[in-house]
Amino acid sequence: MSVDIRKRIFDFIVENFLFGDTEHDLTPESSLIENDVIDSTGVLELVAFIEEDFEISVDDTDIVPDNLDSVATIEAFIKRKQVDAQSAA
């Protein structure tokens, strides 16, 4: 499941922010903000993708670099939100 989450995030970033450029040095730990991959508008697109694709709710307080600055932090954030949703059910 983890590989699937990571792949879906990578695919979204490559398609929407790198415009299909697969010849990049983006690693799971690469900062999307510091490497100019994503800007504030891109963050909103990323949040919409996360909410739709992973069926989780992203609160305004969740929209911070600690959750959304790299593929690894996005993946960890999604997993936490999924666990929280399962615990609440």
Coordinates of C-alpha atoms in Angstrom, one line a residue:
M1 CA 0.0 0.0 0.0
S2 CA 2.8 2.4 0.9
V3 CA 4.4 2.0 -2.6
D4 CA 1.1 2.7 -4.1
I5 CA 0.6 5.9 -2.1
R6 CA 4.1 7.1 -3.0
K7 CA 3.7 6.3 -6.7
R8 CA 0.4 8.1 -6.9
I9 CA 1.9 11.2 -5.3
F10 CA 5.0 11.1 -7.6
D11 CA 2.8 10.6 -10.6
F12 CA 0.6 13.6 -9.7
I13 CA 3.6 15.8 -9.1
V14 CA 5.3 14.8 -12.4
E15 CA 2.1 15.3 -14.4
N16 CA 0.9 18.5 -12.8
F17 CA 4.1 20.4 -11.7
L18 CA 6.9 18.9 -13.8
F19 CA 4.7 18.7 -16.9
G20 CA 5.6 15.0 -17.6
D21 CA 9.3 15.6 -17.2
T22 CA 10.5 12.3 -15.8
E23 CA 14.2 13.3 -16.1
H24 CA 14.4 15.0 -12.7
D25 CA 16.3 14.6 -9.5
L26 CA 13.2 14.5 -7.3
T27 CA 13.6 12.0 -4.4
P28 CA 11.0 11.2 -1.7
E29 CA 12.9 13.6 0.6
S30 CA 13.4 16.5 -1.9
S31 CA 11.7 19.7 -0.7
L32 CA 9.0 20.6 -3.3
I33 CA 9.1 24.2 -2.1
E34 CA 12.9 24.8 -2.0
N35 CA 13.3 23.1 -5.4
D36 CA 10.6 25.4 -6.9
V37 CA 8.5 22.4 -7.9
I38 CA 5.4 23.7 -6.1
D39 CA 4.1 27.2 -5.1
S40 CA 1.2 28.4 -3.0
T41 CA -1.3 27.7 -5.8
G42 CA 0.3 24.3 -6.3
V43 CA -0.2 23.5 -2.7
L44 CA -4.0 24.1 -3.2
E45 CA -3.9 21.8 -6.2
L46 CA -2.0 19.2 -4.1
V47 CA -4.6 19.4 -1.3
A48 CA -7.5 18.9 -3.7
F49 CA -5.7 15.9 -5.2
I50 CA -5.1 14.4 -1.7
E51 CA -8.7 14.9 -0.7
E52 CA -10.2 13.5 -3.9
D53 CA -7.7 10.7 -4.6
F54 CA -7.3 9.4 -1.0
E55 CA -10.7 10.4 0.2
I56 CA -9.5 12.2 3.3
S57 CA -10.3 15.7 4.6
V58 CA -7.4 18.2 4.8
D59 CA -8.0 20.9 7.4
D60 CA -6.6 24.4 7.0
T61 CA -4.3 23.7 10.0
D62 CA -2.9 20.7 8.1
I63 CA -1.6 22.9 5.2
V64 CA 1.9 23.3 6.5
P65 CA 5.3 22.3 5.1
D66 CA 5.7 19.6 7.8
N67 CA 2.8 17.8 6.0
L68 CA 3.2 18.8 2.4
D69 CA 6.9 19.7 1.5
S70 CA 8.1 16.4 0.1
V71 CA 6.7 13.2 -1.2
A72 CA 7.8 11.5 2.0
T73 CA 6.0 14.0 4.2
I74 CA 2.9 13.9 2.1
E75 CA 2.9 10.1 2.2
A76 CA 3.3 10.1 6.1
F77 CA 0.5 12.8 6.3
I78 CA -1.9 10.7 4.2
K79 CA -1.2 7.6 6.3
R80 CA -1.8 9.5 9.5
K81 CA -5.1 10.9 8.2
Q82 CA -6.2 7.4 7.1
V83 CA -5.4 5.9 10.5
D84 CA -7.3 8.8 12.2
A85 CA -10.3 8.2 9.9
Q86 CA -10.3 4.5 10.6
S87 CA -10.0 5.1 14.4
A88 CA -12.9 7.5 14.3
A89 CA -15.1 5.0 12.4

